[in-house]
């Protein structure tokens, strides 16, 4: 016999044996159980520090504040000749707003979670 005929006959015999064993209560193919739903993972907490930048200083002084659950750590006014800490701080309803003078081009504020 040719090898292809042998393979075909072997396959037929295997299928027949499985069909007969299934009818007489022999071993059955086991179904794979569905995967258990993965436990949802909580999103990572927000970063402890955040930087806010504004560049409207020549028009309005770049008033910048942090969110209600954050504290303003530093405010740096950036100008064409250098940078300096903001000395214009306003406290309203427990929130600090920092601003710069008209010679500044931007402000960089660092905020930290409370």
Short mmCIF file of C-alpha atoms in Angstrom, two decimals:
data_model
loop_
_atom_site.label_atom_id
_atom_site.label_comp_id
_atom_site.label_asym_id
_atom_site.label_seq_id
_atom_site.Cartn_x
_atom_site.Cartn_y
_atom_site.Cartn_z
CA UNK A 1 0.00 0.00 0.00
CA UNK A 2 1.01 3.50 -0.57
CA UNK A 3 1.77 5.76 2.38
CA UNK A 4 -1.09 8.15 1.55
CA UNK A 5 -3.54 5.24 1.63
CA UNK A 6 -2.13 4.12 4.99
CA UNK A 7 -2.60 7.61 6.43
CA UNK A 8 -6.17 7.77 5.17
CA UNK A 9 -7.03 4.34 6.59
CA UNK A 10 -5.40 5.24 9.91
CA UNK A 11 -7.41 8.46 10.14
CA UNK A 12 -10.66 6.63 9.37
CA UNK A 13 -9.87 4.00 12.02
CA UNK A 14 -9.14 6.70 14.62
CA UNK A 15 -12.39 8.54 13.91
CA UNK A 16 -14.35 5.28 14.08
CA UNK A 17 -12.71 4.29 17.37
CA UNK A 18 -13.52 7.67 18.92
CA UNK A 19 -17.13 7.46 17.74
CA UNK A 20 -17.57 3.95 19.18
CA UNK A 21 -15.92 4.81 22.51
CA UNK A 22 -18.21 7.83 22.82
CA UNK A 23 -21.32 5.67 22.31
CA UNK A 24 -20.35 3.06 24.86
CA UNK A 25 -19.42 5.56 27.54
CA UNK A 26 -15.70 5.50 27.00
CA UNK A 27 -13.39 8.42 27.47
CA UNK A 28 -14.72 11.65 26.01
CA UNK A 29 -12.94 14.65 24.82
CA UNK A 30 -12.89 17.24 27.58
CA UNK A 31 -14.14 20.69 26.81
CA UNK A 32 -11.91 23.52 27.81
CA UNK A 33 -13.65 25.59 30.45
CA UNK A 34 -14.07 29.26 29.71
CA UNK A 35 -11.46 31.47 31.27
CA UNK A 36 -12.39 33.05 34.56
CA UNK A 37 -12.98 36.76 34.18
CA UNK A 38 -9.87 38.69 35.06
CA UNK A 39 -10.05 40.82 38.16
CA UNK A 40 -10.19 44.45 37.09
CA UNK A 41 -7.07 46.37 37.93
CA UNK A 42 -7.47 49.80 39.47
CA UNK A 43 -5.99 52.64 37.43
CA UNK A 44 -2.74 54.03 38.78
CA UNK A 45 -3.07 57.00 41.11
CA UNK A 46 -2.51 60.42 39.59
CA UNK A 47 1.07 61.66 39.78
CA UNK A 48 2.11 63.33 43.01
CA UNK A 49 3.41 66.41 41.18
CA UNK A 50 2.09 68.28 38.17
CA UNK A 51 3.47 71.21 36.20
CA UNK A 52 1.22 73.90 34.71
CA UNK A 53 2.52 76.38 32.14
CA UNK A 54 0.85 79.53 30.86
CA UNK A 55 2.17 82.01 28.30
CA UNK A 56 -0.35 84.86 28.43
CA UNK A 57 1.76 87.02 30.75
CA UNK A 58 2.10 90.17 28.59
CA UNK A 59 -1.70 90.33 28.27
CA UNK A 60 -2.92 89.45 31.78
CA UNK A 61 0.04 88.41 33.98
CA UNK A 62 -0.51 84.65 33.58
CA UNK A 63 -2.73 84.07 36.62
CA UNK A 64 -2.28 80.37 37.34
CA UNK A 65 -3.60 78.17 40.14
CA UNK A 66 -3.60 74.48 41.01
CA UNK A 67 -6.64 72.23 41.36
CA UNK A 68 -8.64 72.17 44.62
CA UNK A 69 -6.98 68.92 45.76
CA UNK A 70 -3.48 70.28 45.07
CA UNK A 71 -1.13 72.75 46.72
CA UNK A 72 0.91 75.32 44.80
CA UNK A 73 4.58 74.49 45.46
CA UNK A 74 6.38 77.01 43.29
CA UNK A 75 5.71 79.57 40.58
CA UNK A 76 8.50 80.74 38.31
CA UNK A 77 8.11 83.70 35.97
CA UNK A 78 10.15 83.37 32.80
CA UNK A 79 11.22 86.46 30.89
CA UNK A 80 13.52 87.31 28.01
CA UNK A 81 16.43 88.02 30.38
CA UNK A 82 15.95 85.18 32.89
CA UNK A 83 13.60 83.62 35.42
CA UNK A 84 12.53 84.46 38.97
CA UNK A 85 10.04 83.21 41.52
CA UNK A 86 6.67 84.90 41.33
CA UNK A 87 6.12 87.51 44.01
CA UNK A 88 2.50 88.13 42.99
CA UNK A 89 0.46 85.66 45.03
CA UNK A 90 -3.26 86.00 45.70
CA UNK A 91 -5.19 83.78 48.13
CA UNK A 92 -8.91 83.40 47.48
CA UNK A 93 -11.13 80.74 49.10
CA UNK A 94 -8.04 78.84 50.23
CA UNK A 95 -6.57 78.66 46.69
CA UNK A 96 -3.31 80.37 45.81
CA UNK A 97 -3.05 82.07 42.42
CA UNK A 98 0.38 83.10 41.18
CA UNK A 99 0.94 85.67 38.46
CA UNK A 100 3.80 87.51 36.79
CA UNK A 101 4.48 91.00 35.58
CA UNK A 102 4.06 92.14 31.95
CA UNK A 103 7.78 91.70 31.21
CA UNK A 104 7.43 87.92 31.68
CA UNK A 105 6.66 85.67 28.74
CA UNK A 106 5.49 82.58 30.67
CA UNK A 107 4.90 81.13 34.12
CA UNK A 108 5.68 77.59 35.26
CA UNK A 109 3.73 76.44 38.32
CA UNK A 110 4.42 73.22 40.24
CA UNK A 111 1.45 71.61 42.00
CA UNK A 112 1.47 68.73 44.50
CA UNK A 113 -1.41 66.56 45.65
CA UNK A 114 -2.57 67.36 49.17
#
